[in-house]
mmCIF file of C-alpha atoms and ligand atoms in Angstrom:
data_model
loop_
_atom_site.group_PDB
_atom_site.id
_atom_site.type_symbol
_atom_site.label_atom_id
_atom_site.label_comp_id
_atom_site.label_asym_id
_atom_site.label_seq_id
_atom_site.Cartn_x
_atom_site.Cartn_y
_atom_site.Cartn_z
ATOM 1 C CA MET A 1 86.955 49.974 36.309
ATOM 2 C CA SER A 2 89.375 47.101 35.798
ATOM 3 C CA TYR A 3 88.315 44.219 33.613
ATOM 4 C CA THR A 4 88.160 40.672 35.011
ATOM 5 C CA PRO A 5 88.069 37.948 32.341
ATOM 6 C CA LYS A 6 85.411 35.298 32.905
ATOM 7 C CA ILE A 7 86.571 31.903 31.723
ATOM 8 C CA LEU A 8 84.596 28.697 31.399
ATOM 9 C CA ALA A 9 86.579 25.457 31.689
ATOM 10 C CA PHE A 10 85.233 22.048 30.780
ATOM 11 C CA SER A 11 86.143 18.611 29.520
ATOM 12 C CA GLY A 12 84.852 17.055 26.325
ATOM 13 C CA SER A 13 84.403 13.821 28.259
ATOM 14 C CA LEU A 14 81.314 13.124 30.356
ATOM 15 C CA ARG A 15 83.043 10.359 32.347
ATOM 16 C CA SER A 16 83.117 10.984 36.132
ATOM 17 C CA GLY A 17 86.788 9.968 36.311
ATOM 18 C CA SER A 18 87.711 11.910 33.178
ATOM 19 C CA PHE A 19 91.411 12.723 32.962
ATOM 20 C CA ASN A 20 90.522 15.665 30.756
ATOM 21 C CA LYS A 21 88.569 17.170 33.650
ATOM 22 C CA ILE A 22 91.853 17.248 35.613
ATOM 23 C CA VAL A 23 93.688 18.860 32.695
ATOM 24 C CA ALA A 24 90.963 21.497 32.226
ATOM 25 C CA ARG A 25 91.047 22.218 35.975
ATOM 26 C CA THR A 26 94.832 22.661 35.912
ATOM 27 C CA ALA A 27 94.674 25.206 33.086
ATOM 28 C CA ALA A 28 91.770 26.936 34.848
ATOM 29 C CA GLU A 29 93.880 27.277 37.992
ATOM 30 C CA GLY A 30 96.527 29.093 35.909
ATOM 31 C CA ALA A 31 93.854 31.451 34.573
ATOM 32 C CA ARG A 32 92.605 32.065 38.110
ATOM 33 C CA LYS A 33 96.146 32.921 39.256
ATOM 34 C CA ALA A 34 96.308 35.392 36.349
ATOM 35 C CA GLY A 35 93.243 37.193 37.717
ATOM 36 C CA ALA A 36 90.373 35.521 35.836
ATOM 37 C CA GLU A 37 87.053 34.426 37.279
ATOM 38 C CA ILE A 38 86.708 30.718 36.606
ATOM 39 C CA THR A 39 83.691 28.469 36.166
ATOM 40 C CA LEU A 40 84.297 24.722 36.035
ATOM 41 C CA LEU A 41 81.494 23.080 34.073
ATOM 42 C CA ASP A 42 80.756 19.360 33.953
ATOM 43 C CA LEU A 43 78.868 18.654 30.712
ATOM 44 C CA LYS A 44 77.508 15.499 32.369
ATOM 45 C CA GLU A 45 75.282 17.799 34.433
ATOM 46 C CA LEU A 46 73.685 19.148 31.233
ATOM 47 C CA PRO A 47 72.669 16.029 29.291
ATOM 48 C CA MET A 48 71.391 16.979 25.851
ATOM 49 C CA PRO A 49 69.599 14.812 23.308
ATOM 50 C CA LEU A 50 71.182 14.402 19.892
ATOM 51 C CA TYR A 51 70.422 17.574 17.940
ATOM 52 C CA ASP A 52 67.440 17.029 15.639
ATOM 53 C CA SER A 53 65.714 20.110 14.238
ATOM 54 C CA ASP A 54 62.441 18.143 13.807
ATOM 55 C CA VAL A 55 62.367 17.637 17.583
ATOM 56 C CA VAL A 56 63.248 21.300 18.195
ATOM 57 C CA GLU A 57 60.297 22.310 16.007
ATOM 58 C CA GLU A 58 57.941 19.908 17.794
ATOM 59 C CA LYS A 59 59.063 20.273 21.416
ATOM 60 C CA GLY A 60 61.091 23.476 21.502
ATOM 61 C CA PHE A 61 64.708 24.041 22.431
ATOM 62 C CA ASP A 62 66.230 21.592 24.894
ATOM 63 C CA PRO A 63 66.400 23.249 28.367
ATOM 64 C CA ASN A 64 69.917 21.956 29.125
ATOM 65 C CA ALA A 65 71.159 23.192 25.760
ATOM 66 C CA ALA A 66 69.561 26.570 26.525
ATOM 67 C CA ARG A 67 71.327 26.564 29.910
ATOM 68 C CA PHE A 68 74.632 25.801 28.162
ATOM 69 C CA GLN A 69 74.025 28.793 25.871
ATOM 70 C CA GLU A 70 73.376 31.038 28.897
ATOM 71 C CA ILE A 71 76.567 29.815 30.577
ATOM 72 C CA LEU A 72 78.592 30.424 27.410
ATOM 73 C CA LEU A 73 77.162 33.932 27.026
ATOM 74 C CA ALA A 74 78.201 34.762 30.592
ATOM 75 C CA HIS A 75 81.865 34.031 29.791
ATOM 76 C CA ASP A 76 84.518 35.615 27.545
ATOM 77 C CA GLY A 77 86.998 32.754 27.464
ATOM 78 C CA LEU A 78 87.041 28.990 27.165
ATOM 79 C CA LEU A 79 89.435 26.299 28.335
ATOM 80 C CA ILE A 80 88.519 22.970 26.796
ATOM 81 C CA SER A 81 90.354 19.712 27.323
ATOM 82 C CA THR A 82 88.959 16.823 25.345
ATOM 83 C CA PRO A 83 89.658 13.201 24.661
ATOM 84 C CA GLU A 84 90.094 12.039 21.101
ATOM 85 C CA TYR A 85 87.447 9.509 20.051
ATOM 86 C CA ASN A 86 88.511 7.702 16.894
ATOM 87 C CA ALA A 87 90.833 10.553 15.947
ATOM 88 C CA SER A 88 88.190 13.272 16.336
ATOM 89 C CA LEU A 89 85.926 15.040 18.840
ATOM 90 C CA PRO A 90 83.718 12.961 21.143
ATOM 91 C CA GLY A 91 80.116 13.051 19.935
ATOM 92 C CA ALA A 92 78.901 14.552 23.230
ATOM 93 C CA LEU A 93 81.196 17.562 22.870
ATOM 94 C CA LYS A 94 80.305 18.129 19.214
ATOM 95 C CA ASN A 95 76.602 17.729 20.036
ATOM 96 C CA ALA A 96 76.831 20.284 22.871
ATOM 97 C CA ILE A 97 78.618 22.743 20.567
ATOM 98 C CA ASP A 98 76.052 22.126 17.812
ATOM 99 C CA TRP A 99 73.150 22.807 20.207
ATOM 100 C CA ALA A 100 74.776 25.946 21.591
ATOM 101 C CA SER A 101 75.500 27.307 18.129
ATOM 102 C CA ARG A 102 71.813 27.380 17.110
ATOM 103 C CA ALA A 103 69.439 30.336 17.293
ATOM 104 C CA ASN A 104 67.158 30.224 20.325
ATOM 105 C CA GLY A 105 64.705 33.063 21.022
ATOM 106 C CA GLU A 106 66.761 36.229 21.396
ATOM 107 C CA ILE A 107 69.988 34.306 20.871
ATOM 108 C CA LYS A 108 71.182 34.609 17.290
ATOM 109 C CA MET A 109 72.824 31.702 15.481
ATOM 110 C CA GLY A 110 76.517 31.481 16.371
ATOM 111 C CA SER A 111 76.431 34.354 18.874
ATOM 112 C CA THR A 112 77.194 32.138 21.890
ATOM 113 C CA PHE A 113 80.763 31.556 20.711
ATOM 114 C CA LYS A 114 81.611 34.651 18.683
ATOM 115 C CA ASN A 115 84.779 36.532 19.741
ATOM 116 C CA LYS A 116 85.551 34.307 22.693
ATOM 117 C CA VAL A 117 89.188 33.376 23.314
ATOM 118 C CA ALA A 118 89.906 29.680 23.793
ATOM 119 C CA GLY A 119 92.777 27.511 24.922
ATOM 120 C CA ILE A 120 92.446 23.891 23.802
ATOM 121 C CA MET A 121 94.007 20.709 25.176
ATOM 122 C CA SER A 122 93.629 16.986 24.810
ATOM 123 C CA ALA A 123 94.601 14.052 26.990
ATOM 124 C CA SER A 124 94.783 10.330 26.414
ATOM 125 C CA PRO A 125 96.340 7.259 28.019
ATOM 126 C CA GLY A 126 97.902 6.702 24.572
ATOM 127 C CA SER A 127 101.242 8.022 23.425
ATOM 128 C CA PHE A 128 99.867 10.746 21.123
ATOM 129 C CA GLY A 129 97.782 12.392 23.851
ATOM 130 C CA GLY A 130 94.729 12.699 21.602
ATOM 131 C CA ILE A 131 96.465 15.322 19.473
ATOM 132 C CA ARG A 132 94.548 14.352 16.310
ATOM 133 C CA CYS A 133 91.286 15.775 17.680
ATOM 134 C CA LEU A 134 92.777 19.206 18.349
ATOM 135 C CA SER A 135 92.823 20.339 14.715
ATOM 136 C CA HIS A 136 89.166 19.245 14.460
ATOM 137 C CA LEU A 137 88.199 21.139 17.622
ATOM 138 C CA ARG A 138 90.132 24.185 16.407
ATOM 139 C CA ALA A 139 88.271 24.090 13.070
ATOM 140 C CA VAL A 140 84.859 23.796 14.742
ATOM 141 C CA LEU A 141 85.544 26.638 17.196
ATOM 142 C CA SER A 142 87.127 28.844 14.512
ATOM 143 C CA ILE A 143 84.106 28.624 12.203
ATOM 144 C CA LEU A 144 82.013 29.776 15.178
ATOM 145 C CA GLY A 145 84.163 32.897 15.542
ATOM 146 C CA VAL A 146 86.264 31.777 18.497
ATOM 147 C CA ILE A 147 89.844 33.071 18.627
ATOM 148 C CA VAL A 148 91.721 29.861 19.436
ATOM 149 C CA LEU A 149 95.187 30.495 20.864
ATOM 150 C CA PRO A 150 97.927 29.130 18.576
ATOM 151 C CA GLU A 151 99.528 26.953 21.227
ATOM 152 C CA GLU A 152 97.797 23.717 22.225
ATOM 153 C CA PHE A 153 98.696 20.792 24.480
ATOM 154 C CA ALA A 154 98.231 17.044 24.171
ATOM 155 C CA ILE A 155 98.935 15.116 27.373
ATOM 156 C CA SER A 156 100.071 11.569 26.649
ATOM 157 C CA ALA A 157 99.986 8.654 29.136
ATOM 158 C CA VAL A 158 97.555 10.783 31.125
ATOM 159 C CA HIS A 159 96.502 7.860 33.346
ATOM 160 C CA GLN A 160 99.977 8.039 34.917
ATOM 161 C CA ALA A 161 100.576 11.761 34.575
ATOM 162 C CA PHE A 162 98.863 13.247 37.635
ATOM 163 C CA ASP A 163 99.493 12.650 41.333
ATOM 164 C CA ASP A 164 96.760 12.191 43.955
ATOM 165 C CA ASN A 165 96.527 15.963 44.453
ATOM 166 C CA GLY A 166 95.737 16.517 40.780
ATOM 167 C CA ALA A 167 99.183 17.948 39.992
ATOM 168 C CA HIS A 168 101.030 16.858 36.859
ATOM 169 C CA LYS A 169 104.042 14.835 38.007
ATOM 170 C CA ASP A 170 106.171 16.663 35.428
ATOM 171 C CA SER A 171 106.344 20.105 37.037
ATOM 172 C CA LYS A 172 107.319 21.689 33.696
ATOM 173 C CA MET A 173 104.154 20.308 32.053
ATOM 174 C CA HIS A 174 102.116 21.437 35.070
ATOM 175 C CA SER A 175 103.465 24.983 34.623
ATOM 176 C CA LEU A 176 102.849 24.885 30.869
ATOM 177 C CA LEU A 177 99.192 23.934 31.438
ATOM 178 C CA GLU A 178 98.765 26.690 34.020
ATOM 179 C CA GLN A 179 100.477 29.122 31.637
ATOM 180 C CA HIS A 180 98.077 28.067 28.882
ATOM 181 C CA GLY A 181 95.161 29.067 31.119
ATOM 182 C CA ALA A 182 96.914 32.299 32.072
ATOM 183 C CA ASN A 183 97.470 33.108 28.380
ATOM 184 C CA VAL A 184 93.718 33.000 27.744
ATOM 185 C CA ALA A 185 93.210 35.443 30.643
ATOM 186 C CA GLU A 186 96.026 37.740 29.480
ATOM 187 C CA THR A 187 94.824 37.720 25.855
ATOM 188 C CA LEU A 188 91.337 38.672 27.000
ATOM 189 C CA LYS A 189 92.738 41.524 29.091
ATOM 190 C CA LYS A 190 94.598 42.829 26.022
ATOM 191 C CA LEU A 191 91.532 42.524 23.783
ATOM 192 C CA ARG A 192 88.862 43.715 26.184
ATOM 193 C CA GLY A 193 90.559 45.384 29.131
HETATM 194 C C1 FNR B 201 88.820 6.274 22.820
HETATM 195 N N1 FNR B 201 90.129 6.523 23.185
HETATM 196 C C2 FNR B 201 91.020 6.990 22.235
HETATM 197 N N2 FNR B 201 92.266 7.434 22.608
HETATM 198 C C3 FNR B 201 93.109 7.963 21.686
HETATM 199 O O1 FNR B 201 94.211 8.391 22.035
HETATM 200 N N3 FNR B 201 92.752 8.021 20.357
HETATM 201 C C4 FNR B 201 91.543 7.600 19.911
HETATM 202 O O2 FNR B 201 91.259 7.714 18.732
HETATM 203 C C5 FNR B 201 90.634 7.056 20.876
HETATM 204 N N4 FNR B 201 89.403 6.640 20.496
HETATM 205 C C6 FNR B 201 88.457 6.329 21.450
HETATM 206 C C7 FNR B 201 87.136 6.120 21.059
HETATM 207 C C8 FNR B 201 86.168 5.897 22.029
HETATM 208 C C9 FNR B 201 84.742 5.709 21.591
HETATM 209 C C10 FNR B 201 86.522 5.844 23.400
HETATM 210 C C11 FNR B 201 85.455 5.616 24.454
HETATM 211 C C12 FNR B 201 87.817 6.020 23.781
HETATM 212 C C13 FNR B 201 90.554 6.360 24.573
HETATM 213 C C14 FNR B 201 90.420 7.659 25.344
HETATM 214 O O3 FNR B 201 91.535 8.477 25.077
HETATM 215 C C15 FNR B 201 90.378 7.360 26.846
HETATM 216 O O4 FNR B 201 89.213 6.613 27.144
HETATM 217 C C16 FNR B 201 90.453 8.616 27.680
HETATM 218 O O5 FNR B 201 90.700 8.289 29.014
HETATM 219 C C17 FNR B 201 89.169 9.406 27.590
HETATM 220 O O6 FNR B 201 89.337 10.646 28.225
HETATM 221 P P1 FNR B 201 88.758 10.919 29.681
HETATM 222 O O7 FNR B 201 87.370 10.367 29.743
HETATM 223 O O8 FNR B 201 89.679 10.213 30.655
HETATM 224 O O9 FNR B 201 88.809 12.412 29.838
#
């Protein structure tokens, strides 16, 4: 039976008008064209409290965090586009990763991320495209056992970069983002197919 990679794409920004959501969607479209099954997740739909193990002990595991774990476990690949907040990951993204990394019932610590393949991107209205957060995101994902593809993309001046149809106005950049998504799918096929 042929293997179909399942890839989860999301933005590190909760904002409804998030530019990173557009970037994640573009890469996801490339993965879809390469034969992957895609899920677009909006982390805003899974609000999680700040991780506090006292609260976990008192009230149990947060249901949205548990749902995020389930969603992660149902996928082999990740496409994450995130803004840079003060030269690092947004707190909401780090908090979601922290929650998902914890043991919960049958789910062992760290197992939600282990051996997944990820493509990472950032986007910012600024001229550096949020590139400073990518090494931080790579470090966090790597310690959790994610194979993060070597190439990464930072989209600068993102507020002017996409047209009304959600296509990057620079067709070369649009193709590179789609290729990035496709590379996650192709790497998964090589590893697991
Ligand atoms: C920012 N922004 C920002 N941009 C950047 O290039 N480098 C930075 O260090 C920061 N720091 C920062 C901190 C905080 C708290 C906020 C709210 C914003 C601006 C950020 O890139 C911009 O708001 C993006 O549009 C956010 O991405 P989304 O929401 O459009 O995906």
